[in-house]
């Protein structure tokens, strides 16, 4: 992404899109009973409360009536139907893992099978987005956590901590290509959750080969444990490599969330918060998903930047748009065009 002399002036920045992840699949209800919704009615109301606070994208996971993370797509269908009715302008973004929480004590934390995750393209009502991981990698979500972060929670149990420490993301090339094909055919936008620059490069190759043809909405996920850490040098290199026509959100975990989000707001990028990412405001002070959103809204207003409405977020994310081929996609995103036969040198972008 390019920055001009006036790029930090809020009047020249796109309105802020706040994504909230309020369902926290890694936590048990007893970890934060004041904010973890269990009943279907409460899960729907949680999204309503987050929308009213200023979030316009909700990252969706579902829970069963017993409080465990749901691995049943029928439960997602029920939740999506309720959300579509309760917050019609909110962007519904389903988490591509479906649920990674262990089903029983001592079981590994793991993403569901390739075939099961493909079925996200068949959800009804269909979500606006499904997040997609690129390239199989480790996803040790506890690597950056301090003892203060998880003391007194289910993660303090050694077997649970170990389950999440050993988690990995299955996202091989054949699965990714088929998943993108199915999502596109269903009219569902892919939202790329990326751990580092090599994964961003793979996305560019998918675009250049015509495997993905659509808007580029992506999140830099700086949670360590196989992903980038929340180091400003990592962050700025990733930002530098993202094309100007993309829409970039920054994500990290625990008490890194607020400073990373504050930098995103100042630079004209977009933010993600919620208890899936952090339980904390100040050290050892619990903060609900709604309170986290309200805090970001206050910071945004102090910096003079506007917060997007639901309809504006849909325009910014280009929900419902798809492109005809690789050439159009590259041009829309601001990438250099593909090389033509016999062409020497680096292909140059042409004026429209």
mmCIF file of C-alpha atoms in Angstrom:
data_model
loop_
_atom_site.group_PDB
_atom_site.id
_atom_site.type_symbol
_atom_site.label_atom_id
_atom_site.label_comp_id
_atom_site.label_asym_id
_atom_site.label_seq_id
_atom_site.Cartn_x
_atom_site.Cartn_y
_atom_site.Cartn_z
ATOM 1 C CA UNK A 1 0.000 0.000 0.000
ATOM 2 C CA UNK A 2 1.239 3.466 -0.844
ATOM 3 C CA UNK A 3 1.123 6.397 1.569
ATOM 4 C CA UNK A 4 1.094 9.976 0.280
ATOM 5 C CA UNK A 5 1.902 13.099 2.263
ATOM 6 C CA UNK A 6 -1.769 13.524 3.119
ATOM 7 C CA UNK A 7 -2.633 9.846 3.704
ATOM 8 C CA UNK A 8 -2.809 10.252 7.482
ATOM 9 C CA UNK A 9 -5.370 13.060 7.253
ATOM 10 C CA UNK A 10 -8.667 11.475 8.351
ATOM 11 C CA UNK A 11 -10.657 13.317 5.663
ATOM 12 C CA UNK A 12 -8.671 11.391 3.042
ATOM 13 C CA UNK A 13 -9.165 7.987 4.657
ATOM 14 C CA UNK A 14 -11.936 5.491 4.056
ATOM 15 C CA UNK A 15 -14.376 5.173 6.926
ATOM 16 C CA UNK A 16 -13.379 2.639 9.566
ATOM 17 C CA UNK A 17 -14.821 -0.865 9.385
ATOM 18 C CA UNK A 18 -14.814 -2.541 12.797
ATOM 19 C CA UNK A 19 -14.928 -6.336 12.827
ATOM 20 C CA UNK A 20 -15.971 -7.934 16.096
ATOM 21 C CA UNK A 21 -15.326 -11.546 17.075
ATOM 22 C CA UNK A 22 -17.625 -11.856 20.114
ATOM 23 C CA UNK A 23 -18.141 -15.606 20.342
ATOM 24 C CA UNK A 24 -14.673 -16.671 21.553
ATOM 25 C CA UNK A 25 -14.595 -20.366 20.578
ATOM 26 C CA UNK A 26 -11.400 -21.011 22.548
ATOM 27 C CA UNK A 27 -13.056 -20.029 25.845
ATOM 28 C CA UNK A 28 -15.470 -21.980 27.993
ATOM 29 C CA UNK A 29 -18.573 -20.096 29.229
ATOM 30 C CA UNK A 30 -17.218 -20.075 32.780
ATOM 31 C CA UNK A 31 -14.163 -18.128 31.582
ATOM 32 C CA UNK A 32 -16.215 -14.958 31.081
ATOM 33 C CA UNK A 33 -19.864 -15.703 31.892
ATOM 34 C CA UNK A 34 -20.781 -12.011 31.713
ATOM 35 C CA UNK A 35 -19.929 -11.900 28.010
ATOM 36 C CA UNK A 36 -19.984 -15.406 26.521
ATOM 37 C CA UNK A 37 -23.366 -15.997 24.927
ATOM 38 C CA UNK A 38 -24.634 -19.590 25.044
ATOM 39 C CA UNK A 39 -28.336 -19.677 24.137
ATOM 40 C CA UNK A 40 -29.284 -18.951 20.531
ATOM 41 C CA UNK A 41 -31.235 -15.901 21.661
ATOM 42 C CA UNK A 42 -28.189 -14.552 23.514
ATOM 43 C CA UNK A 43 -25.855 -15.251 20.600
ATOM 44 C CA UNK A 44 -28.093 -13.214 18.312
ATOM 45 C CA UNK A 45 -28.459 -10.440 20.870
ATOM 46 C CA UNK A 46 -24.666 -10.294 21.217
ATOM 47 C CA UNK A 47 -24.363 -9.347 17.548
ATOM 48 C CA UNK A 48 -27.130 -6.761 17.923
ATOM 49 C CA UNK A 49 -25.327 -5.159 20.853
ATOM 50 C CA UNK A 50 -22.035 -5.124 18.946
ATOM 51 C CA UNK A 51 -23.690 -3.562 15.892
ATOM 52 C CA UNK A 52 -25.303 -0.874 17.993
ATOM 53 C CA UNK A 53 -21.892 -0.102 19.516
ATOM 54 C CA UNK A 54 -20.331 0.459 16.071
ATOM 55 C CA UNK A 55 -19.165 -2.889 14.661
ATOM 56 C CA UNK A 56 -20.305 -3.599 11.114
ATOM 57 C CA UNK A 57 -18.740 -7.055 10.574
ATOM 58 C CA UNK A 58 -19.416 -9.957 12.927
ATOM 59 C CA UNK A 59 -17.082 -12.947 12.874
ATOM 60 C CA UNK A 60 -19.400 -15.891 13.447
ATOM 61 C CA UNK A 61 -18.844 -19.038 15.471
ATOM 62 C CA UNK A 62 -21.709 -20.858 17.151
ATOM 63 C CA UNK A 63 -22.231 -22.641 20.466
ATOM 64 C CA UNK A 64 -24.376 -25.604 21.356
ATOM 65 C CA UNK A 65 -26.919 -25.295 24.202
ATOM 66 C CA UNK A 66 -24.378 -26.910 26.553
ATOM 67 C CA UNK A 67 -21.918 -24.111 25.824
ATOM 68 C CA UNK A 68 -19.480 -26.107 23.701
ATOM 69 C CA UNK A 69 -18.350 -24.755 20.356
ATOM 70 C CA UNK A 70 -20.692 -26.065 17.687
ATOM 71 C CA UNK A 71 -19.391 -28.218 14.865
ATOM 72 C CA UNK A 72 -22.874 -28.627 13.348
ATOM 73 C CA UNK A 73 -23.690 -26.551 10.281
ATOM 74 C CA UNK A 74 -27.375 -26.738 11.178
ATOM 75 C CA UNK A 75 -26.548 -24.664 14.251
ATOM 76 C CA UNK A 76 -24.783 -22.122 12.048
ATOM 77 C CA UNK A 77 -27.801 -21.995 9.735
ATOM 78 C CA UNK A 78 -30.017 -21.232 12.720
ATOM 79 C CA UNK A 79 -27.683 -18.512 13.957
ATOM 80 C CA UNK A 80 -27.247 -16.952 10.516
ATOM 81 C CA UNK A 81 -31.014 -16.811 10.013
ATOM 82 C CA UNK A 82 -31.415 -15.037 13.340
ATOM 83 C CA UNK A 83 -28.593 -12.613 12.597
ATOM 84 C CA UNK A 84 -29.876 -11.827 9.125
ATOM 85 C CA UNK A 85 -33.208 -10.813 10.617
ATOM 86 C CA UNK A 86 -31.834 -8.971 13.661
ATOM 87 C CA UNK A 87 -28.951 -7.053 11.999
ATOM 88 C CA UNK A 88 -29.702 -7.023 8.261
ATOM 89 C CA UNK A 89 -27.003 -4.478 7.383
ATOM 90 C CA UNK A 90 -24.232 -6.202 9.320
ATOM 91 C CA UNK A 91 -21.693 -8.206 7.288
ATOM 92 C CA UNK A 92 -21.916 -11.841 8.400
ATOM 93 C CA UNK A 93 -18.459 -13.420 8.266
ATOM 94 C CA UNK A 94 -18.295 -17.110 9.187
ATOM 95 C CA UNK A 95 -15.055 -18.395 10.681
ATOM 96 C CA UNK A 96 -13.563 -20.897 8.252
ATOM 97 C CA UNK A 97 -12.499 -23.353 10.959
ATOM 98 C CA UNK A 98 -16.191 -23.779 11.928
ATOM 99 C CA UNK A 99 -14.904 -24.582 15.423
ATOM 100 C CA UNK A 100 -11.425 -25.497 16.589
ATOM 101 C CA UNK A 101 -12.262 -26.117 20.249
ATOM 102 C CA UNK A 102 -11.590 -29.619 21.638
ATOM 103 C CA UNK A 103 -14.742 -31.704 21.991
ATOM 104 C CA UNK A 104 -13.539 -33.574 25.071
ATOM 105 C CA UNK A 105 -10.912 -33.077 27.764
ATOM 106 C CA UNK A 106 -7.494 -34.017 26.441
ATOM 107 C CA UNK A 107 -8.496 -33.977 22.769
ATOM 108 C CA UNK A 108 -6.523 -31.849 20.337
ATOM 109 C CA UNK A 109 -7.743 -28.433 19.244
ATOM 110 C CA UNK A 110 -8.162 -28.816 15.499
ATOM 111 C CA UNK A 111 -9.919 -27.445 12.479
ATOM 112 C CA UNK A 112 -12.600 -29.635 10.946
ATOM 113 C CA UNK A 113 -11.952 -31.820 7.908
ATOM 114 C CA UNK A 114 -11.471 -30.491 4.391
ATOM 115 C CA UNK A 115 -14.812 -31.877 3.230
ATOM 116 C CA UNK A 116 -16.706 -30.450 6.194
ATOM 117 C CA UNK A 117 -15.238 -26.977 5.707
ATOM 118 C CA UNK A 118 -16.186 -27.104 2.028
ATOM 119 C CA UNK A 119 -19.789 -27.337 3.197
ATOM 120 C CA UNK A 120 -19.612 -23.737 4.428
ATOM 121 C CA UNK A 121 -20.428 -22.847 0.820
ATOM 122 C CA UNK A 122 -23.813 -24.535 1.362
ATOM 123 C CA UNK A 123 -24.898 -22.591 4.460
ATOM 124 C CA UNK A 124 -28.451 -21.261 4.308
ATOM 125 C CA UNK A 125 -28.992 -18.379 4.564
ATOM 126 C CA UNK A 126 -25.600 -17.824 3.026
ATOM 127 C CA UNK A 127 -23.173 -15.548 4.867
ATOM 128 C CA UNK A 128 -21.583 -12.552 3.184
ATOM 129 C CA UNK A 129 -18.082 -13.904 3.796
ATOM 130 C CA UNK A 130 -16.249 -17.023 4.885
ATOM 131 C CA UNK A 131 -12.702 -16.610 6.153
ATOM 132 C CA UNK A 132 -10.094 -18.715 4.420
ATOM 133 C CA UNK A 133 -6.593 -19.685 5.505
ATOM 134 C CA UNK A 134 -3.789 -20.067 2.975
ATOM 135 C CA UNK A 135 -0.972 -22.632 3.257
ATOM 136 C CA UNK A 136 -0.937 -25.208 6.035
ATOM 137 C CA UNK A 137 0.861 -23.883 9.104
ATOM 138 C CA UNK A 138 1.056 -24.046 12.875
ATOM 139 C CA UNK A 139 -1.516 -22.021 14.834
ATOM 140 C CA UNK A 140 -0.280 -22.052 18.414
ATOM 141 C CA UNK A 141 -2.631 -19.414 19.827
ATOM 142 C CA UNK A 142 -1.125 -19.500 23.316
ATOM 143 C CA UNK A 143 2.474 -18.765 22.345
ATOM 144 C CA UNK A 144 2.149 -15.009 22.962
ATOM 145 C CA UNK A 145 -0.095 -15.306 26.007
ATOM 146 C CA UNK A 146 1.294 -14.511 29.442
ATOM 147 C CA UNK A 147 0.234 -16.332 32.590
ATOM 148 C CA UNK A 148 -1.773 -13.229 33.492
ATOM 149 C CA UNK A 149 -3.734 -13.631 30.247
ATOM 150 C CA UNK A 150 -5.095 -17.079 31.035
ATOM 151 C CA UNK A 151 -4.824 -17.404 34.836
ATOM 152 C CA UNK A 152 -8.054 -18.753 36.298
ATOM 153 C CA UNK A 153 -9.454 -19.699 32.873
ATOM 154 C CA UNK A 154 -9.870 -23.051 31.158
ATOM 155 C CA UNK A 155 -6.532 -22.447 29.384
ATOM 156 C CA UNK A 156 -4.811 -22.740 32.764
ATOM 157 C CA UNK A 157 -5.606 -26.459 32.715
ATOM 158 C CA UNK A 158 -2.458 -28.107 31.305
ATOM 159 C CA UNK A 159 -4.336 -30.432 28.940
ATOM 160 C CA UNK A 160 -6.327 -27.537 27.429
ATOM 161 C CA UNK A 161 -3.249 -25.341 27.097
ATOM 162 C CA UNK A 162 -1.425 -28.191 25.347
ATOM 163 C CA UNK A 163 -4.365 -28.756 22.987
ATOM 164 C CA UNK A 164 -4.196 -25.182 21.726
ATOM 165 C CA UNK A 165 -0.411 -25.082 21.735
ATOM 166 C CA UNK A 166 -0.304 -27.967 19.252
ATOM 167 C CA UNK A 167 -3.045 -26.702 16.909
ATOM 168 C CA UNK A 168 -2.336 -26.303 13.189
ATOM 169 C CA UNK A 169 -4.254 -24.953 10.188
ATOM 170 C CA UNK A 170 -4.863 -27.384 7.297
ATOM 171 C CA UNK A 171 -4.941 -25.316 4.096
ATOM 172 C CA UNK A 172 -3.146 -27.112 1.288
ATOM 173 C CA UNK A 173 -3.186 -25.914 -2.342
ATOM 174 C CA UNK A 174 -5.805 -28.333 -3.661
ATOM 175 C CA UNK A 175 -8.173 -27.600 -0.779
ATOM 176 C CA UNK A 176 -7.743 -23.824 -1.147
ATOM 177 C CA UNK A 177 -8.466 -23.878 -4.872
ATOM 178 C CA UNK A 178 -11.564 -26.035 -4.456
ATOM 179 C CA UNK A 179 -12.809 -23.960 -1.517
ATOM 180 C CA UNK A 180 -12.458 -20.714 -3.452
ATOM 181 C CA UNK A 181 -14.300 -22.272 -6.384
ATOM 182 C CA UNK A 182 -17.195 -23.367 -4.187
ATOM 183 C CA UNK A 183 -17.476 -20.072 -2.312
ATOM 184 C CA UNK A 184 -17.454 -18.071 -5.554
ATOM 185 C CA UNK A 185 -20.062 -20.331 -7.146
ATOM 186 C CA UNK A 186 -22.282 -19.773 -4.102
ATOM 187 C CA UNK A 187 -21.849 -15.989 -4.288
ATOM 188 C CA UNK A 188 -19.961 -15.883 -0.968
ATOM 189 C CA UNK A 189 -16.960 -13.602 -0.684
ATOM 190 C CA UNK A 190 -13.695 -15.057 0.616
ATOM 191 C CA UNK A 191 -11.992 -13.103 3.377
ATOM 192 C CA UNK A 192 -8.312 -14.068 3.501
ATOM 193 C CA UNK A 193 -6.843 -14.575 6.983
ATOM 194 C CA UNK A 194 -3.094 -14.369 6.449
ATOM 195 C CA UNK A 195 -0.210 -15.121 8.778
ATOM 196 C CA UNK A 196 2.651 -13.536 6.851
ATOM 197 C CA UNK A 197 3.961 -12.213 3.538
ATOM 198 C CA UNK A 198 4.556 -15.686 1.989
ATOM 199 C CA UNK A 199 0.823 -16.381 2.353
ATOM 200 C CA UNK A 200 0.044 -13.014 0.742
ATOM 201 C CA UNK A 201 2.302 -13.972 -2.157
ATOM 202 C CA UNK A 202 0.343 -17.209 -2.590
ATOM 203 C CA UNK A 203 -2.893 -15.197 -2.772
ATOM 204 C CA UNK A 204 -1.367 -13.022 -5.496
ATOM 205 C CA UNK A 205 -0.459 -16.150 -7.465
ATOM 206 C CA UNK A 206 -4.018 -17.453 -7.109
ATOM 207 C CA UNK A 207 -5.237 -14.154 -8.558
ATOM 208 C CA UNK A 208 -2.696 -14.132 -11.395
ATOM 209 C CA UNK A 209 -3.753 -17.642 -12.398
ATOM 210 C CA UNK A 210 -7.435 -16.747 -12.382
ATOM 211 C CA UNK A 211 -8.275 -19.052 -9.483
ATOM 212 C CA UNK A 212 -9.587 -16.160 -7.384
ATOM 213 C CA UNK A 213 -11.355 -13.299 -9.153
ATOM 214 C CA UNK A 214 -12.896 -10.827 -6.776
ATOM 215 C CA UNK A 215 -12.272 -8.038 -4.266
ATOM 216 C CA UNK A 216 -9.339 -8.586 -1.933
ATOM 217 C CA UNK A 217 -10.468 -8.324 1.687
ATOM 218 C CA UNK A 218 -7.806 -9.631 4.008
ATOM 219 C CA UNK A 219 -6.652 -9.629 7.599
ATOM 220 C CA UNK A 220 -3.070 -9.691 8.850
ATOM 221 C CA UNK A 221 -3.272 -12.101 11.780
ATOM 222 C CA UNK A 222 -0.371 -11.405 14.140
ATOM 223 C CA UNK A 223 -0.863 -13.979 16.873
ATOM 224 C CA UNK A 224 2.547 -15.691 16.817
ATOM 225 C CA UNK A 225 2.879 -19.457 17.056
ATOM 226 C CA UNK A 226 3.458 -19.961 13.324
ATOM 227 C CA UNK A 227 1.949 -16.593 12.368
ATOM 228 C CA UNK A 228 3.667 -13.218 12.412
ATOM 229 C CA UNK A 229 4.044 -11.640 15.814
ATOM 230 C CA UNK A 230 2.728 -8.118 16.503
ATOM 231 C CA UNK A 231 6.037 -6.509 15.634
ATOM 232 C CA UNK A 232 5.693 -3.132 13.863
ATOM 233 C CA UNK A 233 8.383 -4.164 11.371
ATOM 234 C CA UNK A 234 6.386 -7.269 10.402
ATOM 235 C CA UNK A 235 3.248 -5.158 10.233
ATOM 236 C CA UNK A 236 4.681 -2.453 7.993
ATOM 237 C CA UNK A 237 6.270 -4.932 5.602
ATOM 238 C CA UNK A 238 2.951 -6.738 5.238
ATOM 239 C CA UNK A 239 1.135 -3.429 4.691
ATOM 240 C CA UNK A 240 3.742 -2.398 2.119
ATOM 241 C CA UNK A 241 3.118 -5.578 0.119
ATOM 242 C CA UNK A 242 -0.684 -5.277 0.049
ATOM 243 C CA UNK A 243 -2.006 -3.696 -3.184
ATOM 244 C CA UNK A 244 -3.760 -0.346 -2.985
ATOM 245 C CA UNK A 245 -7.088 -1.797 -4.117
ATOM 246 C CA UNK A 246 -7.298 -4.221 -1.189
ATOM 247 C CA UNK A 247 -9.115 -3.702 2.105
ATOM 248 C CA UNK A 248 -6.820 -4.572 5.019
ATOM 249 C CA UNK A 249 -7.730 -5.326 8.647
ATOM 250 C CA UNK A 250 -5.168 -5.847 11.405
ATOM 251 C CA UNK A 251 -5.654 -8.560 14.038
ATOM 252 C CA UNK A 252 -3.610 -9.736 16.995
ATOM 253 C CA UNK A 253 -4.251 -11.141 20.465
ATOM 254 C CA UNK A 254 -4.539 -10.183 24.124
ATOM 255 C CA UNK A 255 -3.103 -6.833 25.196
ATOM 256 C CA UNK A 256 -1.482 -6.246 21.794
ATOM 257 C CA UNK A 257 -4.981 -5.746 20.330
ATOM 258 C CA UNK A 258 -5.458 -2.139 21.411
ATOM 259 C CA UNK A 259 -2.093 -0.730 20.244
ATOM 260 C CA UNK A 260 -2.270 -2.570 16.913
ATOM 261 C CA UNK A 261 -5.853 -1.364 16.369
ATOM 262 C CA UNK A 262 -4.867 2.184 17.261
ATOM 263 C CA UNK A 263 -2.132 2.094 14.612
ATOM 264 C CA UNK A 264 -4.611 0.669 12.104
ATOM 265 C CA UNK A 265 -7.039 3.507 12.785
ATOM 266 C CA UNK A 266 -4.322 6.157 12.396
ATOM 267 C CA UNK A 267 -3.099 4.667 9.091
ATOM 268 C CA UNK A 268 -6.531 4.384 7.486
ATOM 269 C CA UNK A 269 -6.719 0.600 7.828
ATOM 270 C CA UNK A 270 -9.433 -1.413 9.579
ATOM 271 C CA UNK A 271 -9.729 -3.093 12.983
ATOM 272 C CA UNK A 272 -10.839 -6.282 14.681
ATOM 273 C CA UNK A 273 -11.647 -6.779 18.360
ATOM 274 C CA UNK A 274 -13.771 -9.004 20.605
ATOM 275 C CA UNK A 275 -13.238 -11.757 23.148
ATOM 276 C CA UNK A 276 -11.987 -14.220 20.532
ATOM 277 C CA UNK A 277 -8.926 -11.958 20.366
ATOM 278 C CA UNK A 278 -8.660 -10.614 23.907
ATOM 279 C CA UNK A 279 -10.435 -10.581 27.256
ATOM 280 C CA UNK A 280 -8.538 -7.536 28.456
ATOM 281 C CA UNK A 281 -8.509 -3.784 28.515
ATOM 282 C CA UNK A 282 -5.873 -2.821 31.030
ATOM 283 C CA UNK A 283 -3.866 -5.587 32.637
ATOM 284 C CA UNK A 284 -6.173 -8.011 34.496
ATOM 285 C CA UNK A 285 -9.209 -5.827 33.790
ATOM 286 C CA UNK A 286 -11.831 -7.746 31.829
ATOM 287 C CA UNK A 287 -13.370 -5.987 28.837
ATOM 288 C CA UNK A 288 -16.444 -7.192 26.962
ATOM 289 C CA UNK A 289 -16.688 -7.231 23.192
ATOM 290 C CA UNK A 290 -19.070 -4.250 23.285
ATOM 291 C CA UNK A 291 -16.712 -2.283 25.525
ATOM 292 C CA UNK A 292 -13.841 -2.995 23.125
ATOM 293 C CA UNK A 293 -15.883 -1.649 20.220
ATOM 294 C CA UNK A 294 -16.864 1.451 22.176
ATOM 295 C CA UNK A 295 -13.203 2.081 22.968
ATOM 296 C CA UNK A 296 -12.231 1.899 19.282
ATOM 297 C CA UNK A 297 -15.063 4.253 18.356
ATOM 298 C CA UNK A 298 -13.798 6.779 20.927
ATOM 299 C CA UNK A 299 -10.233 6.567 19.592
ATOM 300 C CA UNK A 300 -11.448 6.914 16.011
ATOM 301 C CA UNK A 301 -13.441 10.013 16.853
ATOM 302 C CA UNK A 302 -10.471 11.530 18.683
ATOM 303 C CA UNK A 303 -8.416 11.075 15.510
ATOM 304 C CA UNK A 304 -11.184 12.641 13.434
ATOM 305 C CA UNK A 305 -11.945 9.571 11.336
ATOM 306 C CA UNK A 306 -15.495 8.403 10.687
ATOM 307 C CA UNK A 307 -16.851 4.953 11.542
ATOM 308 C CA UNK A 308 -18.620 3.148 8.698
ATOM 309 C CA UNK A 309 -22.288 2.264 8.891
ATOM 310 C CA UNK A 310 -23.414 -1.199 7.871
ATOM 311 C CA UNK A 311 -24.302 -0.073 4.349
ATOM 312 C CA UNK A 312 -21.003 1.794 4.033
ATOM 313 C CA UNK A 313 -19.063 -1.269 5.190
ATOM 314 C CA UNK A 314 -20.749 -3.313 2.462
ATOM 315 C CA UNK A 315 -19.601 -0.766 -0.123
ATOM 316 C CA UNK A 316 -16.054 -0.714 1.275
ATOM 317 C CA UNK A 317 -15.861 -4.532 1.288
ATOM 318 C CA UNK A 318 -17.512 -4.692 -2.152
ATOM 319 C CA UNK A 319 -19.923 -7.361 -0.954
ATOM 320 C CA UNK A 320 -21.535 -9.127 -3.903
ATOM 321 C CA UNK A 321 -18.883 -8.101 -6.465
ATOM 322 C CA UNK A 322 -16.933 -10.602 -8.552
ATOM 323 C CA UNK A 323 -14.696 -10.039 -11.583
ATOM 324 C CA UNK A 324 -14.626 -11.776 -14.953
ATOM 325 C CA UNK A 325 -11.001 -12.878 -15.114
ATOM 326 C CA UNK A 326 -7.457 -12.466 -13.824
ATOM 327 C CA UNK A 327 -6.775 -9.341 -15.897
ATOM 328 C CA UNK A 328 -9.775 -7.469 -14.498
ATOM 329 C CA UNK A 329 -8.992 -8.605 -10.955
ATOM 330 C CA UNK A 330 -5.369 -7.458 -11.181
ATOM 331 C CA UNK A 331 -6.446 -4.080 -12.538
ATOM 332 C CA UNK A 332 -9.134 -3.581 -9.889
ATOM 333 C CA UNK A 333 -6.719 -4.425 -7.087
ATOM 334 C CA UNK A 334 -3.840 -2.306 -8.360
ATOM 335 C CA UNK A 335 -1.448 -5.141 -9.107
ATOM 336 C CA UNK A 336 0.822 -5.011 -12.150
ATOM 337 C CA UNK A 337 -0.728 -6.940 -15.056
ATOM 338 C CA UNK A 338 0.341 -10.427 -16.062
ATOM 339 C CA UNK A 339 3.168 -10.675 -18.558
ATOM 340 C CA UNK A 340 2.108 -10.988 -22.192
ATOM 341 C CA UNK A 341 3.866 -13.449 -24.484
ATOM 342 C CA UNK A 342 7.283 -12.119 -25.439
ATOM 343 C CA UNK A 343 7.048 -9.109 -23.127
ATOM 344 C CA UNK A 344 10.298 -8.066 -21.442
ATOM 345 C CA UNK A 345 10.784 -6.084 -18.286
ATOM 346 C CA UNK A 346 8.195 -5.662 -15.541
ATOM 347 C CA UNK A 347 4.689 -5.219 -16.993
ATOM 348 C CA UNK A 348 3.399 -1.718 -16.242
ATOM 349 C CA UNK A 349 -0.029 -0.698 -15.055
ATOM 350 C CA UNK A 350 -1.930 1.051 -17.825
ATOM 351 C CA UNK A 351 -4.169 4.078 -17.324
ATOM 352 C CA UNK A 352 -7.863 3.257 -17.438
#
